[in-house]
Amino acid sequence: MPKFTRRSFLQQTPISAATLSLLPAAPSLAAIRQSPELAAPRWSATSNDSMVIHVNDVATGEITLLVGAQEIVLRDPGLVAYLIEAAR
Amino acid sequence: MSSHREAPEISKDPVADNTDVYAFVSPDNPNTVTLIANYIPLEGPAGGPNFFEFGDDVLYEIHIDNDGDGLDDITYQFRFQTTLQNPDTFLYNTGPINSLDDPNFNKRQFYSVTRVKNGHKAVLAEALASPPCNIGPFSTPNYAALAQEAVHRLPDGETVFAGQRAEGFYVDLGSVFDLVDLRPFQDLHINPLAAAPGVNGTNRLNVHTMAIQVPKRMLTRDGSNPTNPNDPRSVIGVYASASRRKARILGPNADIDEAGPWVQVSRLGSPLFNEVMIPLGLKDLWNTKPPKDDKEFLNFVQHQEVPQRLTEFYPGVFPNLAAYSKPRADMVAIFLTGIPAGVIPGFQNFTGKTLADLLRLNMAIPLATTPNILGILGGDLAGFPNGRRVFDDVFTIELRALAGITIPLVDPSFTPDAAASKFTDGLTPSDITSPFLANFPYLGTPYSGFDNPSS
């Protein structure tokens, strides 16, 4: 594991294709909270909307995805590790 | 101030800073209620070339609770879009602006109004024009006509306006923030000086106003027309807010990306609530909270700092107040629940046990034939804290209430100090250079930069 302090950071899209491919495949991926604005259209790979990923907690792998008017909270230590590696 | 720059974070974000909220039965159209939310504090009229404007990236809302649970039943949302007619000039206007579609009017704002009622959204209008700021006699030669052109009637019966107006909240800022050294009473202050008239610190400054006039029956919980002051259905609670998207990314080419849900950054119901009741370390938090959570702040309403400071800064002037140590139930009633029936003859604006800072208006109280700027304290049931009219002297009303004048309403054993009924910063609406209007949107014509170059 790279040296990385417990902190949050913002990462703006475009997300690499490799990262996107992780999202549906990651076995630990689980949406644990969503914002109430679920009536808004969901983000898709063809959308022009940016997606902002906020790592809430490196230790637990909790991530917030901000896309459109939505906020989706996930827990995925593997993805967090990947992002930390990409940020080195 | 009422709520101008009242909290650390919002003081750095004036475009989203909600400065005042008003709710009153329209004096010229008493079947309607006018709701006003002001933003952008202390606009110097000459502040160009990028004159003041609403934020395209801000969600502005006026909220109405009509069933006493502290939650929105009706919300009016305002969203703005700024356009440039000519991006190749540095000028706000390239010649006189004689109409809202004048080609000389370069930087324009348009807005949409959306009504959310019981969770259902309806876009009431789009691309409504705002007037320009008041630049001066050459650029905006007939400002009143421009502003009138920006009053829009909506299909469902509402009337709206969004644009610059003269600041209507009058207060002697310089004396208040110099440790409440009120000029008319500064001979009694711990740092005594000769008594002097008050000075309106907000005179010749502008704000940006969203005003909407709504038929009363569109605001009640069941569509009834409020005529009985004793009927709980006659009372609504109002507050306004501003929200920003959760994430903001600054791009390489001056582009800005935003994502995520809206996050409330400013709110306001009663004037001065966050300003003087909530301590500095919690003001930013308070701004993010919905009114229904105000029970978290109950202690600060029951045990206020202002009365303590008054007894400290005016030694010997408030002996009864100094000796009063009970929780301030009068403040809780005025600000968090409304005043129950039986306390003031012929009046109530009680909304139940839910503690929420809302501007509560009993819409069935008739218009005053002789309005008193001291509202209910002055025997005028149509004024603050029954809603708030543009001319109400909310600073003096709240100062006197905090000084103990309203304690006997809930605790007859208390005798207010003689000074409590006299304290004031010494101002009246006559200390506002641009007078209030008799008609919608009621706040005065904004001051022009040319005529007020050093405000």
Coordinates of C-alpha atoms in Angstrom, one line a residue:
Chain A
M1 CA 0.0 0.0 0.0
P2 CA 1.5 3.4 -0.9
K3 CA 2.0 6.0 1.8
F4 CA -1.1 8.1 1.9
T5 CA -2.5 10.0 4.7
R6 CA -6.1 9.6 5.7
R7 CA -7.6 12.4 3.7
S8 CA -10.1 13.1 1.1
F9 CA -9.6 14.3 -2.4
L10 CA -11.6 15.2 -5.4
Q11 CA -11.0 13.5 -8.7
Q12 CA -12.7 14.9 -11.8
T13 CA -13.8 12.9 -14.8
P14 CA -13.0 11.8 -17.4
I15 CA -12.5 8.6 -15.5
S16 CA -10.3 6.1 -17.3
A17 CA -12.0 3.3 -19.0
A18 CA -10.2 0.9 -16.6
T19 CA -11.8 2.7 -13.6
L20 CA -15.2 2.6 -15.1
S21 CA -14.8 -1.1 -15.8
L22 CA -14.2 -1.7 -12.2
L23 CA -17.5 -0.2 -11.1
P24 CA -19.9 -2.9 -12.1
A25 CA -17.4 -5.7 -11.6
A26 CA -16.0 -5.0 -8.2
P27 CA -17.3 -7.7 -5.9
S28 CA -17.2 -5.4 -2.9
L29 CA -19.2 -2.6 -4.6
A30 CA -22.3 -1.8 -2.7
A31 CA -24.4 1.3 -2.8
I32 CA -25.0 2.0 0.9
R33 CA -26.7 5.4 0.7
Q34 CA -28.2 7.5 -2.0
S35 CA -29.4 11.1 -2.1
P36 CA -33.1 11.6 -2.2
E37 CA -33.1 13.1 -5.7
L38 CA -33.4 9.7 -7.3
A39 CA -35.9 11.0 -9.8
A40 CA -33.0 12.5 -11.7
P41 CA -31.7 10.5 -14.7
R42 CA -29.0 8.1 -13.7
W43 CA -25.5 8.7 -15.1
S44 CA -24.4 6.5 -18.0
A45 CA -21.2 6.0 -19.9
T46 CA -22.5 8.1 -22.7
S47 CA -23.5 11.0 -20.5
N48 CA -21.6 14.3 -20.8
D49 CA -22.0 15.0 -17.1
S50 CA -18.9 14.9 -15.0
M51 CA -18.7 12.5 -12.1
V52 CA -16.9 13.6 -9.0
I53 CA -15.5 10.9 -6.7
H54 CA -14.9 11.8 -3.1
V55 CA -13.0 9.4 -1.0
N56 CA -14.7 9.9 2.4
D57 CA -12.6 7.4 4.3
V58 CA -9.5 5.6 3.0
A59 CA -9.5 3.1 5.9
T60 CA -13.0 1.8 5.1
G61 CA -13.0 2.4 1.4
E62 CA -16.1 4.7 1.6
I63 CA -16.5 6.7 -1.5
T64 CA -19.1 9.3 -2.6
L65 CA -20.0 9.6 -6.2
L66 CA -21.4 12.9 -7.2
V67 CA -23.1 12.8 -10.6
G68 CA -25.8 15.1 -11.8
A69 CA -27.9 15.9 -8.8
Q70 CA -27.2 12.6 -7.2
E71 CA -25.0 11.5 -4.4
I72 CA -24.2 7.8 -4.2
V73 CA -22.1 6.4 -1.3
L74 CA -20.2 3.2 -1.9
R75 CA -17.8 1.1 0.0
D76 CA -15.0 -0.3 -2.2
P77 CA -11.5 -0.6 -0.6
G78 CA -10.2 -2.0 -3.9
L79 CA -11.2 1.0 -5.9
V80 CA -9.9 3.3 -3.3
A81 CA -6.5 1.5 -3.4
Y82 CA -6.6 1.9 -7.2
L83 CA -7.3 5.6 -6.9
I84 CA -4.5 6.0 -4.4
E85 CA -2.1 4.3 -6.7
A86 CA -3.2 6.5 -9.5
A87 CA -2.6 9.6 -7.4
R88 CA 1.0 8.8 -6.6
Chain B
M1 CA -27.7 43.1 10.8
S2 CA -30.9 41.2 10.1
S3 CA -28.9 38.4 8.5
H4 CA -26.3 40.2 6.4
R5 CA -22.9 38.5 6.7
E6 CA -24.2 36.9 9.9
A7 CA -22.1 33.7 9.8
P8 CA -18.5 33.2 9.0
E9 CA -18.8 31.1 5.8
I10 CA -21.8 32.8 4.2
S11 CA -20.1 36.2 4.8
K12 CA -17.6 35.1 2.1
D13 CA -20.4 34.1 -0.3
P14 CA -22.6 37.2 -0.7
V15 CA -24.4 35.9 -3.8
A16 CA -26.0 33.2 -1.6
D17 CA -26.3 35.3 1.6
N18 CA -30.0 35.6 2.5
T19 CA -30.2 39.0 4.2
D20 CA -33.9 39.5 4.9
V21 CA -37.3 37.7 4.6
Y22 CA -40.6 39.4 4.6
A23 CA -44.1 37.9 4.6
F24 CA -47.2 40.2 4.8
V25 CA -50.7 40.6 3.5
S26 CA -50.4 42.8 0.5
P27 CA -51.7 46.2 1.4
D28 CA -53.0 47.0 -2.1
N29 CA -54.2 43.5 -2.8
P30 CA -55.3 42.0 0.5
N31 CA -56.5 38.7 -1.0
T32 CA -52.8 38.0 -1.5
V33 CA -49.7 37.6 0.5
T34 CA -46.3 38.9 -0.5
L35 CA -43.2 36.9 0.2
I36 CA -39.8 38.6 -0.2
A37 CA -36.3 37.1 0.1
N38 CA -33.3 39.4 -0.2
Y39 CA -29.7 38.4 -1.0
I40 CA -26.4 40.0 -1.5
P41 CA -25.8 42.3 1.4
L42 CA -24.5 45.9 1.3
E43 CA -24.3 46.4 -2.4
G44 CA -22.5 49.6 -3.2
P45 CA -24.5 51.2 -6.0
A46 CA -21.4 52.1 -8.0
G47 CA -19.9 48.6 -7.9
G48 CA -19.3 48.0 -11.6
P49 CA -18.3 47.1 -14.2
N50 CA -19.6 43.7 -13.1
F51 CA -22.6 45.0 -11.2
F52 CA -24.3 42.8 -8.6
E53 CA -26.4 39.9 -9.8
F54 CA -28.0 36.6 -8.7
G55 CA -25.9 33.4 -8.9
D56 CA -26.5 31.1 -11.8
D57 CA -25.1 28.4 -9.6
V58 CA -27.3 29.0 -6.6
L59 CA -30.7 27.5 -5.9
Y60 CA -32.9 30.2 -4.3
E61 CA -36.0 29.0 -2.4
I62 CA -38.9 30.5 -0.5
H63 CA -40.5 27.8 1.7
I64 CA -43.9 27.7 3.2
D65 CA -45.1 25.4 6.0
N66 CA -48.8 25.5 6.3
D67 CA -49.5 22.7 8.7
G68 CA -47.1 23.4 11.6
D69 CA -44.7 20.5 11.2
G70 CA -41.7 22.6 10.3
L71 CA -41.5 21.0 6.8
D72 CA -42.1 22.5 3.4
D73 CA -45.5 22.2 2.0
I74 CA -45.0 24.7 -0.8
T75 CA -41.6 25.8 -2.1
Y76 CA -41.0 28.4 -4.7
Q77 CA -37.6 27.8 -6.5
F78 CA -35.8 30.5 -8.5
R79 CA -32.9 29.6 -10.9
F80 CA -31.0 32.2 -12.8
Q81 CA -29.2 32.3 -16.1
T82 CA -26.9 35.1 -17.2
T83 CA -26.4 36.0 -20.8
L84 CA -24.1 38.4 -22.7
Q85 CA -25.3 40.2 -25.8
N86 CA -21.8 41.3 -26.6
P87 CA -18.9 39.4 -25.1
D88 CA -16.4 41.7 -26.8
T89 CA -17.0 44.7 -24.6
F90 CA -16.1 45.2 -21.0
L91 CA -19.3 47.3 -20.5
Y92 CA -22.4 46.2 -18.6
N93 CA -24.3 48.3 -21.0
T94 CA -23.1 50.0 -24.2
G95 CA -25.7 52.8 -24.1
P96 CA -28.9 53.8 -22.4
I97 CA -31.1 50.9 -21.3
N98 CA -34.7 51.9 -22.1
S99 CA -36.3 48.5 -22.0
L100 CA -35.4 45.0 -20.9
D101 CA -34.7 43.9 -24.4
D102 CA -32.7 47.0 -25.3
P103 CA -29.7 46.0 -27.4
N104 CA -27.6 48.3 -25.2
F105 CA -28.4 46.0 -22.2
N106 CA -25.4 43.7 -22.4
K107 CA -25.3 41.5 -19.3
R108 CA -28.8 40.2 -18.6
Q109 CA -30.3 37.8 -16.2
F110 CA -33.3 35.5 -16.8
Y111 CA -34.9 33.2 -14.3
S112 CA -37.3 30.3 -13.9
V113 CA -39.9 29.9 -11.2
T114 CA -40.8 26.4 -10.0
R115 CA -43.4 25.5 -7.5
V116 CA -43.0 22.4 -5.4
K117 CA -46.2 21.4 -3.7
N118 CA -46.4 18.3 -1.6
G119 CA -43.5 16.9 -3.5
H120 CA -44.8 17.7 -7.0
K121 CA -42.8 20.1 -9.1
A122 CA -44.4 22.5 -11.6
V123 CA -42.3 24.9 -13.7
L124 CA -44.5 28.0 -13.6
A125 CA -42.4 30.2 -15.9
E126 CA -39.0 30.3 -17.6
A127 CA -36.9 33.0 -19.1
L128 CA -38.4 35.8 -17.0
A129 CA -36.4 38.9 -17.4
S130 CA -34.7 40.7 -14.5
P131 CA -34.0 44.4 -14.7
P132 CA -30.5 45.8 -14.8
C133 CA -28.9 47.3 -11.8
N134 CA -29.4 51.0 -11.4
I135 CA -26.3 52.4 -13.0
G136 CA -27.1 56.1 -13.4
P137 CA -29.2 58.7 -15.3
F138 CA -27.4 58.1 -18.6
S139 CA -27.4 54.3 -18.5
T140 CA -30.8 53.7 -16.8
P141 CA -32.7 56.9 -17.4
N142 CA -36.1 55.6 -16.3
Y143 CA -35.3 52.9 -13.8
A144 CA -38.8 52.7 -12.3
A145 CA -40.2 51.8 -15.7
L146 CA -37.6 49.1 -16.2
A147 CA -38.4 47.6 -12.8
Q148 CA -42.1 47.7 -13.6
E149 CA -41.4 45.9 -16.9
A150 CA -39.8 43.2 -14.8
V151 CA -43.0 42.5 -12.8
H152 CA -44.4 39.3 -14.3
R153 CA -47.8 37.7 -13.8
L154 CA -47.7 33.9 -13.8
P155 CA -50.5 31.7 -15.2
D156 CA -51.5 30.2 -11.9
G157 CA -52.1 33.6 -10.2
E158 CA -48.7 34.5 -8.7
T159 CA -46.9 37.7 -9.5
V160 CA -43.1 37.7 -9.4
F161 CA -40.1 40.1 -9.5
A162 CA -36.4 39.4 -9.2
G163 CA -33.9 42.1 -9.3
Q164 CA -32.1 44.9 -7.5
R165 CA -33.9 47.0 -4.9
A166 CA -33.0 49.6 -2.3
E167 CA -32.2 48.1 1.1
G168 CA -35.2 48.3 3.3
F169 CA -33.8 47.1 6.6
Y170 CA -32.7 50.1 8.6
V171 CA -30.3 49.8 11.5
D172 CA -27.5 51.7 13.1
L173 CA -24.8 49.2 12.3
G174 CA -22.0 51.3 13.5
S175 CA -23.4 51.7 17.0
V176 CA -24.8 48.2 17.3
F177 CA -21.4 46.5 16.5
D178 CA -19.6 49.0 18.8
L179 CA -20.8 46.9 21.8
V180 CA -24.4 48.0 21.5
D181 CA -23.5 51.6 22.0
L182 CA -26.9 52.9 20.8
R183 CA -26.5 56.6 20.0
P184 CA -29.7 57.8 21.6
F185 CA -28.8 56.1 24.9
Q186 CA -25.0 56.2 24.8
D187 CA -25.0 58.5 27.8
L188 CA -26.1 55.5 29.7
H189 CA -23.5 53.2 28.2
I190 CA -20.5 51.9 30.1
N191 CA -18.5 54.1 27.7
P192 CA -20.7 57.2 28.0
L193 CA -20.9 59.8 25.3
A194 CA -23.5 62.5 24.7
A195 CA -26.7 61.1 23.4
A196 CA -27.1 61.5 19.6
P197 CA -29.5 60.6 16.8
G198 CA -29.1 57.2 15.2
V199 CA -27.5 56.8 11.8
N200 CA -28.8 54.3 9.3
G201 CA -25.9 52.1 8.3
T202 CA -27.7 50.5 5.4
N203 CA -28.9 53.7 3.8
R204 CA -28.0 54.2 0.1
L205 CA -27.1 50.5 -0.3
N206 CA -28.9 48.0 -2.4
V207 CA -29.8 44.3 -2.3
H208 CA -31.1 41.7 -4.7
T209 CA -34.7 40.8 -4.2
M210 CA -37.0 37.9 -5.1
A211 CA -40.6 38.8 -4.5
I212 CA -43.6 36.7 -5.1
Q213 CA -47.2 37.7 -4.5
V214 CA -49.5 34.7 -4.0
P215 CA -53.3 34.5 -3.5
K216 CA -53.9 33.5 0.1
R217 CA -56.0 30.5 -0.8
M218 CA -53.0 29.0 -2.6
L219 CA -51.0 29.1 0.6
T220 CA -53.4 27.5 3.0
R221 CA -53.3 23.7 3.7
D222 CA -56.7 23.1 2.2
G223 CA -57.2 25.9 -0.3
S224 CA -59.5 27.8 2.1
N225 CA -59.6 31.6 2.2
P226 CA -58.3 32.6 5.7
T227 CA -60.7 34.9 7.4
N228 CA -60.7 33.7 11.0
P229 CA -57.7 34.7 13.0
N230 CA -58.3 31.9 15.5
D231 CA -58.3 29.2 12.8
P232 CA -54.9 27.4 12.7
R233 CA -55.3 27.1 8.9
S234 CA -54.8 30.9 8.8
V235 CA -51.2 30.7 9.8
I236 CA -48.3 29.9 7.6
G237 CA -44.6 29.7 8.4
V238 CA -42.1 31.1 5.9
Y239 CA -38.3 30.9 5.5
A240 CA -35.9 31.4 2.6
S241 CA -32.7 29.6 1.7
A242 CA -29.9 29.4 -0.8
S243 CA -28.2 26.2 -1.8
R244 CA -25.1 25.2 -3.8
R245 CA -24.1 22.0 -5.5
K246 CA -22.0 19.7 -3.4
A247 CA -18.9 19.8 -5.6
R248 CA -17.4 22.5 -7.7
I249 CA -14.4 21.9 -10.0
L250 CA -12.5 24.8 -11.5
G251 CA -11.4 23.8 -15.1
P252 CA -8.4 24.9 -17.1
N253 CA -10.3 27.3 -19.3
A254 CA -12.3 29.3 -16.8
D255 CA -14.9 26.6 -17.0
I256 CA -16.6 25.4 -13.9
D257 CA -18.1 21.9 -13.3
E258 CA -20.6 21.2 -10.6
A259 CA -22.0 17.9 -9.4
G260 CA -24.0 16.4 -6.7
P261 CA -27.2 17.4 -4.8
W262 CA -28.0 20.8 -3.6
V263 CA -26.6 21.7 -0.2
Q264 CA -28.1 24.5 1.8
V265 CA -25.6 27.2 2.7
S266 CA -27.9 30.0 4.0
R267 CA -31.4 30.2 5.5
L268 CA -33.5 32.9 7.2
G269 CA -36.9 33.0 8.8
S270 CA -37.0 35.6 11.6
P271 CA -34.7 38.6 11.4
L272 CA -31.6 38.4 13.6
F273 CA -32.2 34.8 14.6
N274 CA -28.9 33.4 13.5
E275 CA -27.3 36.8 13.9
V276 CA -27.8 37.3 17.6
M277 CA -29.0 34.0 19.1
I278 CA -26.7 31.4 17.6
P279 CA -23.1 31.6 18.8
L280 CA -20.3 32.2 16.4
G281 CA -19.1 28.6 16.5
L282 CA -22.5 27.2 15.4
K283 CA -23.7 29.8 12.9
D284 CA -22.4 27.9 9.8
L285 CA -24.0 24.7 11.1
W286 CA -27.3 26.5 11.7
N287 CA -27.3 27.7 8.1
T288 CA -27.2 24.2 6.8
K289 CA -30.0 22.9 9.0
P290 CA -33.8 22.7 8.2
P291 CA -36.0 24.6 10.6
K292 CA -37.5 21.4 11.9
D293 CA -34.2 20.7 13.6
D294 CA -34.2 23.9 15.5
K295 CA -34.8 22.1 18.8
E296 CA -31.1 21.6 18.7
F297 CA -30.7 25.3 19.3
L298 CA -33.4 25.7 21.9
N299 CA -31.0 26.5 24.6
F300 CA -29.7 29.5 22.8
V301 CA -33.2 30.9 22.4
Q302 CA -34.1 30.3 26.1
H303 CA -30.8 31.7 27.4
Q304 CA -29.9 34.6 25.2
E305 CA -26.6 36.5 25.1
V306 CA -28.1 39.9 24.3
P307 CA -29.9 40.5 27.6
Q308 CA -26.7 39.6 29.4
R309 CA -24.7 42.1 27.3
L310 CA -27.3 44.8 27.8
T311 CA -27.0 44.5 31.6
E312 CA -23.2 44.6 31.2
F313 CA -22.9 47.5 28.8
Y314 CA -25.7 49.6 30.5
P315 CA -24.9 49.1 34.2
G316 CA -27.8 49.8 36.4
V317 CA -30.3 50.4 33.6
F318 CA -31.8 46.9 33.5
P319 CA -31.8 45.6 37.1
N320 CA -35.0 43.5 36.7
L321 CA -33.6 41.9 33.5
A322 CA -30.3 41.3 35.2
A323 CA -32.1 39.4 38.0
Y324 CA -34.2 37.3 35.7
S325 CA -32.8 33.8 35.3
K326 CA -35.7 31.8 34.0
P327 CA -35.6 30.3 30.4
R328 CA -37.0 32.9 28.0
A329 CA -40.4 31.3 27.2
D330 CA -41.4 34.5 25.4
M331 CA -38.5 34.2 23.0
V332 CA -39.4 30.5 22.3
A333 CA -43.0 31.6 21.5
I334 CA -42.0 34.5 19.3
F335 CA -39.4 32.6 17.3
L336 CA -39.9 28.9 17.5
T337 CA -43.6 28.1 18.0
G338 CA -45.6 31.2 17.3
I339 CA -47.7 33.0 19.9
P340 CA -50.6 30.9 21.2
A341 CA -54.1 32.2 21.5
G342 CA -55.0 33.8 24.7
V343 CA -51.7 35.7 25.1
I344 CA -52.5 38.7 23.0
P345 CA -56.2 39.6 22.6
G346 CA -57.4 38.8 19.1
F347 CA -54.2 37.3 18.0
Q348 CA -52.4 34.0 17.5
N349 CA -49.8 32.7 15.1
F350 CA -49.1 29.4 16.9
T351 CA -48.1 26.5 14.7
G352 CA -47.8 23.8 17.3
K353 CA -45.1 22.2 19.3
T354 CA -42.5 21.8 16.5
L355 CA -39.7 24.2 17.3
A356 CA -38.7 25.9 14.1
D357 CA -37.5 29.3 13.2
L358 CA -40.1 30.5 10.8
L359 CA -41.6 33.9 10.0
R360 CA -45.2 33.1 11.0
L361 CA -48.0 35.0 9.4
N362 CA -51.6 34.9 10.4
M363 CA -53.1 35.8 7.1
A364 CA -56.6 36.4 8.6
I365 CA -55.4 39.4 10.6
P366 CA -56.9 42.5 8.8
L367 CA -54.6 45.2 7.4
A368 CA -53.9 47.9 9.8
T369 CA -55.7 51.2 9.2
T370 CA -52.8 53.0 10.9
P371 CA -49.8 50.8 10.7
N372 CA -47.3 51.0 13.5
I373 CA -43.6 50.2 12.7
L374 CA -43.4 48.5 16.1
G375 CA -45.9 45.9 15.0
I376 CA -47.5 44.0 17.8
L377 CA -45.5 45.8 20.4
G378 CA -47.1 49.0 19.1
G379 CA -50.6 47.4 19.1
D380 CA -50.6 46.7 15.4
L381 CA -51.4 43.0 15.0
A382 CA -50.6 43.1 11.3
G383 CA -46.9 43.7 11.9
F384 CA -43.9 41.8 13.1
P385 CA -43.8 39.2 14.6
N386 CA -47.0 38.5 12.7
G387 CA -45.0 38.1 9.6
R388 CA -42.9 41.1 8.7
R389 CA -43.7 44.1 6.6
V390 CA -41.0 46.0 4.7
F391 CA -41.3 49.0 7.1
D392 CA -41.4 47.2 10.4
D393 CA -38.7 48.3 12.8
V394 CA -37.6 44.7 13.6
F395 CA -34.4 45.8 15.2
T396 CA -36.2 47.9 17.9
I397 CA -38.9 45.3 18.3
E398 CA -36.4 42.6 18.9
L399 CA -34.2 44.8 21.1
R400 CA -37.1 45.6 23.4
A401 CA -38.2 42.0 23.5
L402 CA -34.8 40.9 24.4
A403 CA -34.6 43.6 27.0
G404 CA -37.6 42.0 28.7
I405 CA -40.7 43.9 27.5
T406 CA -42.3 40.6 26.3
I407 CA -41.5 38.5 29.4
P408 CA -44.8 39.4 31.1
L409 CA -46.7 37.8 28.3
V410 CA -45.6 34.4 29.7
D411 CA -44.5 35.4 33.2
P412 CA -46.8 38.0 34.8
S413 CA -44.5 38.1 37.9
F414 CA -41.9 40.0 35.9
T415 CA -41.9 43.7 35.7
P416 CA -39.9 45.1 32.8
D417 CA -37.3 47.8 33.4
A418 CA -38.4 51.3 32.4
A419 CA -35.7 51.4 29.7
A420 CA -37.0 48.3 28.0
S421 CA -39.9 50.1 26.4
K422 CA -37.8 53.0 25.3
F423 CA -34.6 51.4 23.9
T424 CA -34.0 51.9 20.2
D425 CA -31.3 52.7 17.7
G426 CA -33.3 55.8 16.9
L427 CA -34.3 55.0 13.4
T428 CA -37.5 55.0 11.4
P429 CA -38.3 54.4 7.7
S430 CA -37.7 58.1 7.2
D431 CA -34.0 57.3 7.5
I432 CA -34.1 55.4 4.2
T433 CA -33.5 57.8 1.3
S434 CA -35.3 55.7 -1.3
P435 CA -38.9 55.3 0.1
F436 CA -40.9 52.1 0.1
L437 CA -43.4 51.7 -2.7
A438 CA -47.1 51.4 -2.2
N439 CA -47.2 48.5 -4.7
F440 CA -45.4 45.3 -5.5
P441 CA -42.5 44.7 -5.0
Y442 CA -42.8 47.4 -2.2
L443 CA -39.0 47.8 -1.6
G444 CA -37.8 51.1 -3.0
T445 CA -36.1 52.0 -6.2
P446 CA -32.4 51.0 -6.0
Y447 CA -29.8 53.7 -5.6
S448 CA -27.9 54.5 -8.8
G449 CA -24.1 54.3 -8.8
F450 CA -23.9 57.8 -10.4
D451 CA -25.9 59.4 -7.7
N452 CA -24.4 57.5 -4.8
P453 CA -20.8 57.1 -5.8
S454 CA -19.3 56.6 -2.4
S455 CA -22.0 54.5 -0.5

